Amino acid sequence: MSRDKTTKILEDDAAVGAENESDETVETTKPAEAGDTAEAGDVEDAETAPELTEDGDESDDTGEPAAVATDTAKRRTQWSRVVAFALLPALALALALGAGYLKWRDNSVRSSTVAADTSVQAARDTTIALLSYKPETVEEQLGAARDLLTGEFRDSYTSLTNDVVIPGAKEKQISAVASVPAAASVSATESEAVVLVFVNQTVIVGQDAPTDTASSVRVTLEKVGDRWLISKFDPV
């Protein structure tokens, strides 16, 4: 081949190579098509869009559906109102009633204790007064003892002393001395009490030797005003 033909072939090859490089450059700088842009936008929207549940409801940050979260909040609010307006006042009322009952119970126990103590002392003193006398003062002593009684027992005691004890003590010079070595409360309220009394009595008739007797009596007392008065006197 001649030199001129060789040169011509090389020049043609160079021109073709330059044309190919120009086409590649154009393809490289060509902007992305609309379809590629849309796909990128869909990916970004998918990342920022709220997550949907299977039912189509949006879910909140806790993963619960928005409707379920709203219902839960409403129920919590309703229970808070129930606690505030119903349970707490009821609890306060129950505590107040309990405190009142305990106070009443305490006062009742104290009143019963006081009634027992005072009725036992009254039973002791009155029993001694009923069974103790001297011939020269029998009328005054038993008359004073009668004022410590009440009800039917007062009437029967008055009849017995006026008809039997006072005349007999004056005529035969009888004297009697009573003592109470022990007494115990059987029951006691603010208005009535029962006391078991143990009695020792020494009786002297004229110049005879003293005679000692021991007995026990069930004494029933009633509260009249601020005094305990004997209404029953039953030997046991």
CSV table of C-alpha atoms in Angstrom, one decimal:
chain,number,residue,atom,x,y,z
A,1,MET,CA,0.0,0.0,0.0
A,2,SER,CA,1.3,3.5,-0.8
A,3,ARG,CA,2.1,6.0,1.9
A,4,ASP,CA,-0.7,8.4,0.8
A,5,LYS,CA,-3.3,5.6,1.2
A,6,THR,CA,-2.0,4.7,4.6
A,7,THR,CA,-2.1,8.2,5.8
A,8,LYS,CA,-5.7,8.6,4.5
A,9,ILE,CA,-6.9,5.5,6.5
A,10,LEU,CA,-5.3,6.7,9.8
A,11,GLU,CA,-7.0,10.1,9.4
A,12,ASP,CA,-10.4,8.5,8.8
A,13,ASP,CA,-10.0,6.3,11.9
A,14,ALA,CA,-9.1,9.3,14.1
A,15,ALA,CA,-12.2,11.2,12.9
A,16,VAL,CA,-14.5,8.2,13.7
A,17,GLY,CA,-12.9,7.9,17.2
A,18,ALA,CA,-13.5,11.6,17.9
A,19,GLU,CA,-17.2,11.3,16.9
A,20,ASN,CA,-17.7,8.4,19.2
A,21,GLU,CA,-16.2,10.3,22.2
A,22,SER,CA,-18.6,13.2,21.5
A,23,ASP,CA,-21.6,10.9,21.6
A,24,GLU,CA,-20.6,9.3,24.9
A,25,THR,CA,-20.1,12.8,26.5
A,26,VAL,CA,-23.7,13.8,25.4
A,27,GLU,CA,-25.2,10.6,26.9
A,28,THR,CA,-23.3,11.1,30.2
A,29,THR,CA,-24.5,14.7,30.7
A,30,LYS,CA,-28.1,13.9,29.7
A,31,PRO,CA,-30.6,14.8,32.6
A,32,ALA,CA,-32.4,12.0,34.4
A,33,GLU,CA,-35.7,11.1,32.9
A,34,ALA,CA,-39.0,11.9,34.6
A,35,GLY,CA,-39.6,8.3,35.6
A,36,ASP,CA,-36.4,8.2,37.6
A,37,THR,CA,-37.3,11.4,39.4
A,38,ALA,CA,-40.7,10.1,40.3
A,39,GLU,CA,-39.3,6.9,41.7
A,40,ALA,CA,-37.0,8.9,44.0
A,41,GLY,CA,-39.9,11.0,45.2
A,42,ASP,CA,-42.0,8.0,46.0
A,43,VAL,CA,-39.2,6.6,48.2
A,44,GLU,CA,-38.9,9.8,50.1
A,45,ASP,CA,-42.7,10.1,50.6
A,46,ALA,CA,-42.8,6.5,51.8
A,47,GLU,CA,-40.3,7.3,54.5
A,48,THR,CA,-42.1,10.4,55.8
A,49,ALA,CA,-45.8,9.3,55.4
A,50,PRO,CA,-47.6,8.0,58.5
A,51,GLU,CA,-47.7,4.3,58.9
A,52,LEU,CA,-51.1,2.7,58.2
A,53,THR,CA,-52.6,-0.2,60.0
A,54,GLU,CA,-54.3,-3.2,58.4
A,55,ASP,CA,-57.6,-1.4,58.8
A,56,GLY,CA,-56.3,1.7,57.1
A,57,ASP,CA,-56.0,3.8,60.3
A,58,GLU,CA,-53.0,5.9,61.0
A,59,SER,CA,-50.9,4.8,64.0
A,60,ASP,CA,-49.2,7.0,66.5
A,61,ASP,CA,-45.6,6.9,67.8
A,62,THR,CA,-46.5,4.1,70.3
A,63,GLY,CA,-47.6,1.8,67.5
A,64,GLU,CA,-51.2,1.9,68.5
A,65,PRO,CA,-53.9,2.9,66.0
A,66,ALA,CA,-55.0,6.5,66.5
A,67,ALA,CA,-58.6,5.5,67.3
A,68,VAL,CA,-57.5,2.9,69.9
A,69,ALA,CA,-55.3,5.5,71.5
A,70,THR,CA,-58.1,8.0,71.7
A,71,ASP,CA,-60.5,5.4,73.3
A,72,THR,CA,-57.8,4.5,75.9
A,73,ALA,CA,-57.3,8.2,76.8
A,74,LYS,CA,-61.1,8.6,77.2
A,75,ARG,CA,-61.4,5.5,79.5
A,76,ARG,CA,-58.5,6.8,81.6
A,77,THR,CA,-60.2,10.2,81.9
A,78,GLN,CA,-63.5,8.5,82.9
A,79,TRP,CA,-61.8,6.4,85.6
A,80,SER,CA,-60.1,9.4,86.9
A,81,ARG,CA,-63.4,11.2,87.3
A,82,VAL,CA,-64.9,8.1,89.0
A,83,VAL,CA,-62.0,8.0,91.5
A,84,ALA,CA,-62.2,11.8,92.1
A,85,PHE,CA,-66.0,12.1,92.4
A,86,ALA,CA,-67.1,8.8,93.8
A,87,LEU,CA,-64.5,6.5,95.4
A,88,LEU,CA,-62.6,9.2,97.3
A,89,PRO,CA,-65.7,10.7,99.0
A,90,ALA,CA,-67.0,7.2,99.7
A,91,LEU,CA,-63.7,6.3,101.3
A,92,ALA,CA,-63.6,9.5,103.4
A,93,LEU,CA,-67.2,8.8,104.5
A,94,ALA,CA,-66.3,5.2,105.5
A,95,LEU,CA,-63.3,6.4,107.5
A,96,ALA,CA,-65.4,9.0,109.2
A,97,LEU,CA,-68.1,6.4,110.1
A,98,GLY,CA,-65.4,4.0,111.3
A,99,ALA,CA,-63.9,6.7,113.5
A,100,GLY,CA,-67.3,7.6,114.9
A,101,TYR,CA,-68.1,4.0,115.7
A,102,LEU,CA,-64.7,3.5,117.5
A,103,LYS,CA,-65.4,6.7,119.4
A,104,TRP,CA,-68.9,5.6,120.4
A,105,ARG,CA,-67.5,2.2,121.3
A,106,ASP,CA,-64.8,3.7,123.4
A,107,ASN,CA,-67.3,6.0,125.2
A,108,SER,CA,-69.7,3.0,125.7
A,109,VAL,CA,-66.9,0.9,127.3
A,110,ARG,CA,-65.9,3.8,129.5
A,111,SER,CA,-69.5,4.5,130.6
A,112,SER,CA,-70.0,0.8,131.4
A,113,THR,CA,-66.8,0.7,133.5
A,114,VAL,CA,-67.9,3.8,135.4
A,115,ALA,CA,-71.4,2.4,135.9
A,116,ALA,CA,-69.9,-0.9,137.2
A,117,ASP,CA,-67.6,0.9,139.7
A,118,THR,CA,-70.1,3.3,141.1
A,119,SER,CA,-73.0,0.7,141.3
A,120,VAL,CA,-70.7,-1.7,143.2
A,121,GLN,CA,-69.9,1.0,145.8
A,122,ALA,CA,-73.5,2.0,146.1
A,123,ALA,CA,-74.6,-1.7,146.6
A,124,ARG,CA,-71.9,-2.0,149.4
A,125,ASP,CA,-73.0,1.1,151.2
A,126,THR,CA,-76.7,0.6,150.9
A,127,THR,CA,-76.6,-3.1,152.1
A,128,ILE,CA,-74.7,-2.1,155.2
A,129,ALA,CA,-77.3,0.7,155.9
A,130,LEU,CA,-80.2,-1.7,155.4
A,131,LEU,CA,-78.9,-4.3,157.8
A,132,SER,CA,-77.3,-2.2,160.6
A,133,TYR,CA,-79.2,-0.6,163.5
A,134,LYS,CA,-79.3,-0.1,167.2
A,135,PRO,CA,-82.4,-0.2,169.5
A,136,GLU,CA,-82.2,3.4,170.5
A,137,THR,CA,-81.7,4.8,167.0
A,138,VAL,CA,-83.4,2.0,164.9
A,139,GLU,CA,-86.2,4.2,163.6
A,140,GLU,CA,-83.9,7.0,162.3
A,141,GLN,CA,-81.3,4.5,160.8
A,142,LEU,CA,-83.8,2.4,158.9
A,143,GLY,CA,-85.8,5.5,157.9
A,144,ALA,CA,-82.6,6.9,156.3
A,145,ALA,CA,-81.9,3.5,154.6
A,146,ARG,CA,-85.4,3.5,153.1
A,147,ASP,CA,-84.4,6.7,151.1
A,148,LEU,CA,-81.8,4.6,149.3
A,149,LEU,CA,-84.4,2.3,147.8
A,150,THR,CA,-86.9,2.5,144.9
A,151,GLY,CA,-89.9,0.8,143.4
A,152,GLU,CA,-91.7,-2.1,145.0
A,153,PHE,CA,-88.7,-3.0,147.1
A,154,ARG,CA,-88.9,0.3,148.9
A,155,ASP,CA,-92.5,-0.3,149.7
A,156,SER,CA,-92.0,-3.8,151.0
A,157,TYR,CA,-88.9,-2.8,153.1
A,158,THR,CA,-90.9,0.1,154.6
A,159,SER,CA,-93.7,-2.3,155.6
A,160,LEU,CA,-91.3,-4.8,157.1
A,161,THR,CA,-89.3,-2.4,159.2
A,162,ASN,CA,-92.3,-0.5,160.5
A,163,ASP,CA,-94.3,-3.6,161.4
A,164,VAL,CA,-91.5,-6.0,162.6
A,165,VAL,CA,-88.0,-4.8,162.8
A,166,ILE,CA,-88.4,-1.4,164.6
A,167,PRO,CA,-90.9,-2.6,167.2
A,168,GLY,CA,-88.8,-5.8,167.9
A,169,ALA,CA,-85.5,-3.9,168.2
A,170,LYS,CA,-87.0,-1.5,170.7
A,171,GLU,CA,-88.7,-4.2,172.7
A,172,LYS,CA,-86.0,-6.8,172.9
A,173,GLN,CA,-83.0,-4.5,172.6
A,174,ILE,CA,-81.8,-6.0,169.3
A,175,SER,CA,-78.8,-4.5,167.5
A,176,ALA,CA,-77.2,-5.6,164.3
A,177,VAL,CA,-74.0,-4.7,162.5
A,178,ALA,CA,-73.4,-5.7,158.9
A,179,SER,CA,-70.2,-5.7,156.8
A,180,VAL,CA,-69.5,-6.5,153.1
A,181,PRO,CA,-66.2,-8.3,152.7
A,182,ALA,CA,-66.7,-8.6,148.9
A,183,ALA,CA,-68.8,-7.4,146.0
A,184,ALA,CA,-68.6,-7.9,142.3
A,185,SER,CA,-70.4,-6.4,139.3
A,186,VAL,CA,-72.6,-8.8,137.3
A,187,SER,CA,-73.7,-6.3,134.7
A,188,ALA,CA,-73.8,-2.6,134.3
A,189,THR,CA,-75.2,0.0,131.9
A,190,GLU,CA,-75.8,3.7,132.4
A,191,SER,CA,-79.3,3.1,133.8
A,192,GLU,CA,-79.2,-0.3,135.5
A,193,ALA,CA,-76.7,-2.6,137.3
A,194,VAL,CA,-76.6,-5.9,139.0
A,195,VAL,CA,-74.1,-6.6,141.8
A,196,LEU,CA,-73.4,-9.7,143.8
A,197,VAL,CA,-72.8,-8.8,147.4
A,198,PHE,CA,-71.3,-11.0,150.2
A,199,VAL,CA,-72.7,-10.0,153.6
A,200,ASN,CA,-71.5,-10.8,157.2
A,201,GLN,CA,-74.0,-9.7,159.9
A,202,THR,CA,-73.6,-9.8,163.7
A,203,VAL,CA,-76.8,-9.7,165.7
A,204,ILE,CA,-77.0,-9.2,169.5
A,205,VAL,CA,-80.3,-9.7,171.4
A,206,GLY,CA,-80.3,-8.1,174.9
A,207,GLN,CA,-77.6,-9.7,176.9
A,208,ASP,CA,-77.2,-12.8,174.8
A,209,ALA,CA,-74.0,-13.7,172.9
A,210,PRO,CA,-73.5,-12.3,169.4
A,211,THR,CA,-74.7,-14.4,166.5
A,212,ASP,CA,-72.8,-14.2,163.2
A,213,THR,CA,-74.3,-15.1,159.9
A,214,ALA,CA,-72.9,-15.0,156.4
A,215,SER,CA,-75.0,-14.7,153.2
A,216,SER,CA,-74.9,-13.5,149.6
A,217,VAL,CA,-77.4,-11.2,147.9
A,218,ARG,CA,-78.0,-10.4,144.3
A,219,VAL,CA,-78.6,-6.6,144.3
A,220,THR,CA,-80.3,-4.8,141.4
A,221,LEU,CA,-79.9,-1.1,141.2
A,222,GLU,CA,-81.5,1.6,139.0
A,223,LYS,CA,-80.0,5.0,138.2
A,224,VAL,CA,-82.4,7.7,139.4
A,225,GLY,CA,-81.0,11.2,138.7
A,226,ASP,CA,-77.4,10.9,139.8
A,227,ARG,CA,-77.9,8.2,142.4
A,228,TRP,CA,-77.9,4.4,142.3
A,229,LEU,CA,-81.0,3.1,144.2
A,230,ILE,CA,-81.7,-0.5,145.1
A,231,SER,CA,-84.8,-1.9,143.4
A,232,LYS,CA,-84.3,-5.6,144.2
A,233,PHE,CA,-82.6,-7.5,147.1
A,234,ASP,CA,-82.6,-11.2,146.5
A,235,PRO,CA,-80.7,-13.7,148.7
A,236,VAL,CA,-78.8,-16.4,146.7
